[in-house]
Amino acid sequence: METKKKKPRYDFILILILAVAGLGILAFAFLTGGGGASVEVSVDGRIIAVYPLSDNREEVINTPEGKNRLEIKDGRVRVTDADCPDKLCVNQGWISMKGQSVICLPHKLTVKITGEEAPESKGADIVVK
Amino acid sequence: MKTKAIITCLVTAAAIILCSCSSGKAEEKKISSEIFAMDTVMTLTAFGDRAEEAVKAAEDEIYRLEHMFSAEDKSSDIFRLNQKKSIKLNEDTGYLMDKAVKIYKDTGGAYDMTVYPLMKLWGWGTDDHRVPSSDEIKKTLEYVGSDKLTLDSDIIKEEKNQGIDLGGIAKGYTGDRIMNIFREYGITSAIISLGGNVHCLGNKTDGSPWNCGITDPDQPDGEKLLGTVRVTDKAVITSGGYERFFRDEKTGKVYHHIMDPKTGYPAESGLISVTIISRDGTLADGLSTACYVMGKDASVSYWKKHKNEFDMILVSSDKSIYVTPEIEKYWEKT
């Protein structure tokens, strides 16, 4: 038979397991949901690119219907140029809040700001327009 | 003994981890999809084991109905009817037109699906908007009026030049169809936006009502909402002049797309935004247009006669907000 004095070590093991598991859960939550906001670009419902909102850059998005030029600057994003007929996407200007989006209907393009509170739009679950 | 103790530790740890995971995250499967149809962008989100199948079936239904209701699609019922004097109606178009005629009659013609020739005259649906002359409008108004239609299994127009535009209710009906499809798949929580027309199924997965933000007509793309309304199993549909408009380059005057079927000009009723909340999305869609045309007083007296069918949020041009008493406790102004 084993002696009694080794028993406290099992408590130690339990605490260790819990601590490691806890850290694991935190890391998982941070990697999947946390961090800064992103710019999600979709064409016809499919996500084709995701950029951090904090990275200043310019990108040209090629869609089957035409091109849109995208600018991310100082935590905001806009469509600067497009060869679509109505240019509504260009006229919309900058967006900066999670849940906001710029849409180019003729090109089936959406540029959406997402993040940990992505499903929330201006503090609501959805926006009626 | 040693092994037993270790196993006990592991099982306890595993149990704690599992509990913390399941209480922190929604257990139900979430499926979201974004599609382009009916000249707008639509988002569908459903929760549940069969959410994936349900969303796929909903997408198929949207494409089927789009094909049927479009005034531009050459093989649609509506396109054919706009070329001919009469056609045989299929089930969906028949239902929708019956409903359109009912709303037309109930609202004294404030909603009218026969505004199509007027919409064309003003250039809506094209990139070429213009302000027609009063003579052109007078002439076109002769073809407007759902009382000039005969509807049973066929639809017969009195005048060949009459035309139908279901744009005012087709999306509302599509939303109703999707909610039914979701129910057939056992979905109990879902939310969809058909170009800004919102339909909610049940509650959120945490059991609380859906929180729907209403666009501020003064800053539709801005960061602030007009307010939010909490709903369960409802369609929430807004009509506003801010949605589509053009500026006449000669006069600088702005013209919006909600036509008054009586005057032939964009409605000027003193309202700048109308939100209808109802279980019946088709009704909500039609009434949002009708109330926008009727104005506040007529809308309120209409509501008094139809209290159990819908609720509404009206915004006047002086920025005052009217909310029907039944939803006041669910409404929160920003």
Coordinates of C-alpha atoms in Angstrom, one line a residue:
Chain A
M1 CA 0.0 0.0 0.0
E2 CA 1.1 3.6 -0.6
T3 CA 1.6 5.9 2.3
K4 CA -0.8 8.7 3.1
K5 CA 1.8 11.5 2.8
K6 CA 1.7 11.5 -1.0
K7 CA -2.0 12.4 -1.1
P8 CA -1.7 16.3 -1.2
R9 CA 0.1 16.0 -4.5
Y10 CA -3.1 15.0 -6.2
D11 CA -4.7 18.3 -5.2
F12 CA -1.7 19.9 -6.7
I13 CA -2.2 18.0 -10.0
L14 CA -5.9 19.0 -10.0
I15 CA -5.0 22.7 -9.6
L16 CA -2.3 22.4 -12.3
I17 CA -4.7 20.8 -14.7
L18 CA -7.4 23.5 -14.0
A19 CA -4.9 26.3 -14.4
V20 CA -3.6 24.9 -17.7
A21 CA -7.2 24.3 -19.0
G22 CA -8.2 27.8 -17.9
L23 CA -5.3 29.4 -19.7
G24 CA -6.1 27.3 -22.8
I25 CA -9.7 28.5 -22.8
L26 CA -8.6 32.1 -22.4
A27 CA -6.1 31.8 -25.3
F28 CA -8.8 30.2 -27.5
A29 CA -11.3 32.9 -26.7
F30 CA -8.7 35.6 -27.4
L31 CA -7.6 34.1 -30.7
T32 CA -11.1 33.5 -32.1
G33 CA -13.1 36.4 -30.8
G34 CA -10.8 39.0 -29.3
G35 CA -8.3 41.4 -30.7
G36 CA -9.1 44.5 -32.9
A37 CA -11.7 44.9 -35.6
S38 CA -11.3 43.5 -39.1
V39 CA -12.4 44.5 -42.6
E40 CA -14.2 41.6 -44.2
V41 CA -14.6 41.7 -48.0
S42 CA -17.2 39.4 -49.6
V43 CA -18.1 38.9 -53.2
D44 CA -21.5 37.2 -53.8
G45 CA -21.7 36.0 -50.2
R46 CA -18.2 34.5 -50.1
I47 CA -15.5 36.1 -48.0
I48 CA -12.5 36.7 -50.2
A49 CA -10.3 38.8 -47.9
V50 CA -10.0 39.9 -44.3
Y51 CA -7.7 42.9 -43.4
P52 CA -7.0 44.3 -39.9
L53 CA -8.7 47.7 -39.6
S54 CA -5.6 49.0 -37.9
D55 CA -3.4 48.4 -41.1
N56 CA -3.3 51.4 -43.5
R57 CA -3.4 50.0 -47.0
E58 CA -5.0 50.2 -50.4
E59 CA -6.4 47.1 -52.2
V60 CA -8.0 46.5 -55.6
I61 CA -10.8 44.0 -55.4
N62 CA -11.6 42.2 -58.6
T63 CA -15.1 40.8 -58.9
P64 CA -16.6 39.0 -61.9
E65 CA -18.6 42.2 -62.5
G66 CA -15.9 44.8 -62.1
K67 CA -13.3 46.4 -59.8
N68 CA -13.5 48.3 -56.5
R69 CA -10.6 50.1 -55.0
L70 CA -10.5 49.9 -51.2
E71 CA -8.7 52.2 -48.8
I72 CA -8.1 51.4 -45.1
K73 CA -6.7 54.4 -43.2
D74 CA -6.6 55.4 -39.5
G75 CA -9.2 52.8 -38.4
R76 CA -11.6 53.6 -41.1
V77 CA -12.4 52.0 -44.5
R78 CA -14.0 53.3 -47.8
V79 CA -14.3 52.5 -51.4
T80 CA -12.3 55.1 -53.3
D81 CA -13.1 54.1 -56.8
A82 CA -15.2 51.6 -58.7
D83 CA -16.2 50.9 -62.3
C84 CA -19.9 50.2 -61.3
P85 CA -22.6 52.2 -62.9
D86 CA -24.1 54.0 -59.9
K87 CA -21.0 54.6 -57.7
L88 CA -23.1 54.4 -54.6
C89 CA -20.3 52.5 -52.9
V90 CA -17.9 55.4 -53.5
N91 CA -20.4 58.0 -52.4
Q92 CA -21.1 56.3 -49.1
G93 CA -17.7 57.4 -47.8
W94 CA -15.9 56.2 -44.7
I95 CA -17.2 53.6 -42.2
S96 CA -15.5 52.9 -38.9
M97 CA -17.9 51.1 -36.6
K98 CA -18.3 47.4 -36.1
G99 CA -21.4 46.1 -37.9
Q100 CA -21.3 48.9 -40.5
S101 CA -20.8 48.0 -44.2
V102 CA -20.3 49.5 -47.6
I103 CA -22.2 47.6 -50.3
C104 CA -21.7 47.7 -54.1
L105 CA -24.9 46.0 -55.5
P106 CA -23.8 45.8 -59.1
H107 CA -20.6 44.0 -58.1
K108 CA -22.2 42.0 -55.4
L109 CA -19.5 43.3 -53.0
T110 CA -19.8 43.9 -49.3
V111 CA -17.1 45.5 -47.2
K112 CA -18.0 44.9 -43.5
I113 CA -16.3 45.9 -40.3
T114 CA -16.3 42.9 -38.0
G115 CA -14.8 42.1 -34.6
E116 CA -15.7 40.6 -31.2
E117 CA -19.1 42.3 -31.4
A118 CA -19.6 41.6 -35.1
P119 CA -23.3 40.6 -35.0
E120 CA -24.1 43.8 -33.2
S121 CA -25.0 46.7 -35.5
K122 CA -24.9 50.1 -33.8
G123 CA -25.8 48.4 -30.5
A124 CA -28.7 46.3 -32.0
D125 CA -28.9 42.8 -33.3
I126 CA -29.8 44.0 -36.8
V127 CA -30.7 47.3 -38.4
V128 CA -34.0 47.9 -40.2
K129 CA -33.7 50.1 -43.3
Chain B
M1 CA -5.3 3.8 -5.3
K2 CA -3.0 6.2 -7.0
T3 CA -4.6 5.5 -10.4
K4 CA -8.0 5.9 -8.9
A5 CA -7.1 9.3 -7.5
I6 CA -5.6 10.5 -10.8
I7 CA -8.7 9.4 -12.6
T8 CA -10.9 11.2 -10.1
C9 CA -8.8 14.4 -10.6
L10 CA -9.0 14.2 -14.4
V11 CA -12.8 13.5 -14.4
T12 CA -13.4 16.4 -12.1
A13 CA -11.2 18.7 -14.2
A14 CA -12.9 17.6 -17.4
A15 CA -16.3 18.1 -15.9
I16 CA -15.4 21.7 -14.8
I17 CA -14.0 22.5 -18.2
L18 CA -17.0 21.1 -20.0
C19 CA -19.4 23.0 -17.8
S20 CA -17.6 26.3 -18.3
C21 CA -17.6 25.8 -22.1
S22 CA -21.3 24.9 -22.5
S23 CA -22.5 27.7 -20.2
G24 CA -20.3 30.3 -21.9
K25 CA -21.2 29.5 -25.5
A26 CA -24.5 29.0 -27.3
E27 CA -24.9 25.4 -27.9
E28 CA -26.9 25.7 -31.0
K29 CA -25.4 25.6 -34.4
K30 CA -25.4 29.0 -36.2
I31 CA -25.5 29.3 -40.0
S32 CA -25.3 32.7 -41.7
S33 CA -25.5 33.5 -45.4
E34 CA -25.3 36.6 -47.6
I35 CA -26.9 36.6 -51.0
F36 CA -27.7 39.1 -53.7
A37 CA -31.2 38.9 -55.0
M38 CA -34.2 41.1 -55.8
D39 CA -31.8 44.0 -56.5
T40 CA -30.6 44.1 -52.9
V41 CA -28.4 42.3 -50.4
M42 CA -29.9 39.8 -48.1
T43 CA -28.5 38.2 -44.9
L44 CA -30.0 35.0 -43.4
T45 CA -29.0 33.7 -40.0
A46 CA -30.6 30.6 -38.4
F47 CA -29.8 28.6 -35.2
G48 CA -30.4 24.9 -34.8
D49 CA -29.3 21.4 -35.8
R50 CA -30.8 21.7 -39.2
A51 CA -29.8 25.4 -39.8
E52 CA -27.6 24.6 -42.7
E53 CA -30.3 22.8 -44.7
A54 CA -32.9 25.4 -43.7
V55 CA -30.7 28.3 -44.9
K56 CA -30.0 26.5 -48.2
A57 CA -33.8 25.9 -48.7
A58 CA -34.5 29.6 -47.9
E59 CA -31.9 30.7 -50.6
D60 CA -33.6 28.4 -53.2
E61 CA -36.9 29.9 -52.3
I62 CA -35.6 33.5 -52.7
Y63 CA -34.3 32.7 -56.2
R64 CA -37.6 31.0 -57.1
L65 CA -39.7 34.0 -56.0
E66 CA -37.3 36.6 -57.5
H67 CA -37.7 34.9 -60.9
M68 CA -41.5 35.0 -60.4
F69 CA -42.0 38.6 -59.2
S70 CA -39.4 40.6 -61.1
A71 CA -40.9 43.3 -63.4
E72 CA -37.6 43.0 -65.4
D73 CA -37.2 39.3 -65.8
K74 CA -38.6 38.4 -69.2
S75 CA -40.0 35.0 -68.1
S76 CA -41.6 36.3 -64.9
D77 CA -45.4 36.3 -64.4
I78 CA -45.2 40.1 -63.8
F79 CA -43.2 40.8 -66.9
R80 CA -45.6 38.8 -69.1
L81 CA -48.6 40.5 -67.5
N82 CA -47.1 43.9 -68.2
Q83 CA -46.9 43.0 -71.9
K84 CA -50.3 41.4 -72.2
K85 CA -53.9 42.2 -71.2
S86 CA -54.4 39.1 -69.1
I87 CA -52.5 36.0 -67.8
K88 CA -53.2 33.0 -65.7
L89 CA -51.7 33.4 -62.2
N90 CA -49.7 30.8 -60.3
E91 CA -50.3 30.2 -56.6
D92 CA -47.7 32.7 -55.2
T93 CA -48.5 35.5 -57.5
G94 CA -52.2 35.0 -57.0
Y95 CA -51.9 35.1 -53.2
L96 CA -49.7 38.2 -53.4
M97 CA -52.1 40.1 -55.8
D98 CA -55.1 39.2 -53.7
K99 CA -53.3 40.6 -50.7
A100 CA -52.2 43.7 -52.6
V101 CA -55.8 44.4 -53.7
K102 CA -57.0 44.0 -50.1
I103 CA -54.4 46.5 -48.8
Y104 CA -55.3 48.8 -51.7
K105 CA -59.0 48.7 -50.7
D106 CA -58.4 49.0 -46.9
T107 CA -56.1 52.0 -47.2
G108 CA -58.3 53.8 -49.7
G109 CA -55.7 53.3 -52.5
A110 CA -52.7 54.6 -50.6
Y111 CA -50.9 51.4 -51.5
D112 CA -51.4 50.5 -55.2
M113 CA -49.4 47.8 -57.1
T114 CA -50.5 49.4 -60.4
V115 CA -48.0 52.3 -59.9
Y116 CA -45.6 50.6 -62.4
P117 CA -46.2 53.0 -65.3
L118 CA -45.6 55.9 -62.9
M119 CA -42.4 54.3 -61.6
K120 CA -41.2 53.9 -65.2
L121 CA -42.2 57.5 -66.1
W122 CA -40.0 58.8 -63.2
G123 CA -37.2 56.5 -64.2
W124 CA -37.2 54.4 -61.0
G125 CA -35.5 51.0 -61.6
T126 CA -33.1 52.7 -64.1
D127 CA -30.2 55.1 -63.7
D128 CA -32.1 57.7 -65.7
H129 CA -34.3 59.6 -63.3
R130 CA -36.2 62.6 -64.5
V131 CA -39.1 64.9 -63.4
P132 CA -41.9 64.3 -65.8
S133 CA -44.2 67.2 -67.0
S134 CA -47.6 67.5 -65.4
D135 CA -49.3 66.5 -68.6
E136 CA -47.3 63.2 -68.7
I137 CA -48.2 62.5 -65.1
K138 CA -51.9 63.2 -65.8
K139 CA -51.9 60.9 -68.8
T140 CA -50.1 58.1 -66.9
L141 CA -52.4 58.4 -63.9
E142 CA -55.2 57.1 -66.2
Y143 CA -53.5 53.7 -66.0
V144 CA -53.1 53.7 -62.3
G145 CA -55.7 52.1 -60.0
S146 CA -56.1 48.5 -58.8
D147 CA -59.9 49.0 -59.2
K148 CA -59.1 48.6 -63.0
L149 CA -58.0 45.0 -62.5
T150 CA -60.2 41.9 -62.4
L151 CA -58.7 39.1 -60.3
D152 CA -59.8 35.5 -60.0
S153 CA -57.7 32.6 -61.3
D154 CA -56.7 34.9 -64.1
I155 CA -55.8 38.6 -63.9
I156 CA -57.4 40.9 -66.5
K157 CA -56.3 44.5 -67.0
E158 CA -58.9 47.0 -68.2
E159 CA -56.2 48.8 -70.1
K160 CA -53.3 47.2 -71.9
N161 CA -51.0 50.1 -70.7
Q162 CA -51.6 49.2 -67.1
G163 CA -48.6 47.7 -65.3
I164 CA -47.9 45.9 -62.0
D165 CA -45.0 46.5 -59.7
L166 CA -44.9 44.1 -56.7
G167 CA -41.8 45.8 -55.3
G168 CA -43.8 47.2 -52.4
I169 CA -44.8 43.8 -51.0
A170 CA -42.7 41.0 -52.7
K171 CA -39.9 41.2 -50.1
G172 CA -42.4 41.1 -47.3
Y173 CA -43.9 38.0 -48.7
T174 CA -40.5 36.4 -49.4
G175 CA -39.7 37.0 -45.7
D176 CA -42.9 35.2 -44.6
R177 CA -42.1 32.3 -46.9
I178 CA -38.6 32.0 -45.4
M179 CA -40.0 32.0 -41.8
N180 CA -42.3 29.2 -42.8
I181 CA -39.4 27.2 -44.3
F182 CA -37.4 27.7 -41.2
R183 CA -40.3 26.4 -39.0
E184 CA -40.6 23.3 -41.3
Y185 CA -36.9 22.6 -40.5
G186 CA -37.5 22.9 -36.8
I187 CA -35.6 26.2 -36.5
T188 CA -36.8 28.1 -33.5
S189 CA -34.4 31.1 -33.6
A190 CA -33.6 33.0 -36.8
I191 CA -33.2 36.6 -38.1
I192 CA -33.1 37.7 -41.7
S193 CA -32.6 41.1 -43.4
L194 CA -33.9 41.3 -47.0
G195 CA -32.4 44.6 -48.0
G196 CA -33.2 46.1 -44.7
N197 CA -36.6 44.4 -44.2
V198 CA -36.2 42.4 -41.1
H199 CA -38.0 39.2 -40.1
C200 CA -37.3 37.6 -36.7
L201 CA -38.2 34.0 -35.8
G202 CA -38.7 33.3 -32.1
N203 CA -36.2 34.8 -29.7
K204 CA -32.5 34.9 -29.6
T205 CA -30.9 31.7 -28.4
D206 CA -30.5 33.1 -24.9
G207 CA -34.3 33.5 -24.8
S208 CA -34.4 37.3 -24.9
P209 CA -36.3 39.1 -27.7
W210 CA -34.5 40.3 -30.9
N211 CA -33.3 43.9 -30.6
C212 CA -34.0 45.7 -34.0
G213 CA -32.4 49.0 -34.7
I214 CA -34.5 51.5 -36.6
T215 CA -32.5 53.8 -39.0
D216 CA -32.5 57.5 -38.3
P217 CA -34.0 59.0 -41.4
D218 CA -31.7 62.1 -41.0
Q219 CA -28.5 60.0 -41.0
P220 CA -29.2 56.7 -42.6
D221 CA -25.5 55.9 -43.0
G222 CA -24.6 57.5 -39.7
E223 CA -23.4 55.9 -36.5
K224 CA -26.6 56.6 -34.5
L225 CA -29.9 54.8 -34.7
L226 CA -33.3 56.4 -34.2
G227 CA -33.9 53.8 -31.5
T228 CA -34.4 50.1 -31.0
V229 CA -37.5 47.9 -30.6
R230 CA -37.5 44.4 -29.0
V231 CA -39.6 41.9 -30.9
T232 CA -40.4 38.1 -31.0
D233 CA -41.7 36.4 -34.1
K234 CA -42.3 39.6 -36.1
A235 CA -41.5 41.4 -39.3
V236 CA -40.1 44.9 -38.9
I237 CA -40.2 46.9 -42.1
T238 CA -39.4 50.6 -42.7
S239 CA -40.3 52.8 -45.6
G240 CA -38.5 56.2 -45.9
G241 CA -37.8 58.7 -48.6
Y242 CA -34.1 58.5 -47.7
E243 CA -33.8 55.0 -49.1
R244 CA -33.9 56.0 -52.8
F245 CA -34.0 59.5 -54.2
F246 CA -32.5 61.7 -56.9
R247 CA -31.8 65.5 -57.1
D248 CA -33.1 67.4 -60.1
E249 CA -30.0 69.2 -61.5
K250 CA -32.0 72.2 -62.7
T251 CA -33.9 73.0 -59.6
G252 CA -31.9 71.2 -56.9
K253 CA -35.1 69.7 -55.6
V254 CA -34.9 66.1 -54.2
Y255 CA -37.5 63.5 -55.3
H256 CA -37.9 60.2 -53.5
H257 CA -39.2 56.9 -54.7
I258 CA -42.5 56.5 -52.7
M259 CA -45.1 57.5 -55.2
D260 CA -48.5 58.8 -54.2
P261 CA -50.8 56.9 -56.6
K262 CA -53.3 59.7 -56.5
T263 CA -51.1 62.7 -57.4
G264 CA -48.4 60.8 -59.4
Y265 CA -45.7 62.7 -57.5
P266 CA -43.5 61.5 -54.6
A267 CA -45.7 61.4 -51.4
E268 CA -45.5 64.5 -49.2
S269 CA -47.6 63.6 -46.2
G270 CA -45.4 65.1 -43.5
L271 CA -43.9 61.7 -42.6
I272 CA -40.2 60.9 -43.3
S273 CA -40.1 57.3 -42.0
V274 CA -42.7 54.7 -41.3
T275 CA -41.9 51.4 -39.5
I276 CA -44.5 48.6 -39.4
I277 CA -44.2 45.7 -36.9
S278 CA -46.4 42.7 -37.6
R279 CA -46.6 38.9 -37.7
D280 CA -47.6 39.3 -41.3
G281 CA -44.6 40.5 -43.3
T282 CA -46.5 41.0 -46.5
L283 CA -49.0 43.3 -44.7
A284 CA -46.1 45.1 -43.0
D285 CA -44.4 45.8 -46.3
G286 CA -47.6 47.1 -48.0
L287 CA -48.6 49.1 -45.0
S288 CA -45.2 50.8 -44.6
T289 CA -45.7 52.3 -48.1
A290 CA -49.5 53.0 -47.5
C291 CA -48.9 54.8 -44.2
Y292 CA -46.1 56.9 -45.7
V293 CA -48.5 58.0 -48.4
M294 CA -51.4 58.6 -46.0
G295 CA -49.6 60.6 -43.3
K296 CA -49.8 60.5 -39.6
D297 CA -53.5 61.2 -38.8
A298 CA -54.9 58.8 -41.4
S299 CA -52.3 56.1 -40.3
V300 CA -53.3 56.4 -36.7
S301 CA -57.0 56.2 -37.4
Y302 CA -56.3 53.2 -39.7
W303 CA -54.3 51.6 -36.9
K304 CA -57.2 52.1 -34.4
K305 CA -59.4 49.9 -36.7
H306 CA -56.7 47.2 -37.1
K307 CA -55.0 47.2 -33.7
N308 CA -54.4 43.5 -33.4
E309 CA -52.8 43.2 -36.9
F310 CA -49.8 45.5 -36.5
D311 CA -47.9 48.2 -34.6
M312 CA -46.0 51.2 -36.0
I313 CA -43.3 53.9 -35.4
L314 CA -43.9 57.1 -37.3
V315 CA -41.3 59.9 -37.8
S316 CA -42.6 63.3 -38.9
S317 CA -40.6 65.9 -40.8
D318 CA -40.5 68.0 -37.5
K319 CA -38.6 64.9 -36.1
S320 CA -41.4 64.0 -33.6
I321 CA -41.8 60.2 -33.1
Y322 CA -45.2 58.5 -32.7
V323 CA -45.2 54.9 -31.3
T324 CA -48.4 52.9 -30.9
P325 CA -49.1 52.3 -27.2
E326 CA -48.8 48.5 -27.4
I327 CA -45.1 48.6 -28.2
E328 CA -44.1 51.6 -26.2
K329 CA -42.5 49.4 -23.5
Y330 CA -40.4 47.6 -26.1
W331 CA -39.3 50.8 -27.8
E332 CA -36.1 52.6 -26.7
K333 CA -35.2 55.9 -28.3
T334 CA -31.4 56.5 -28.9

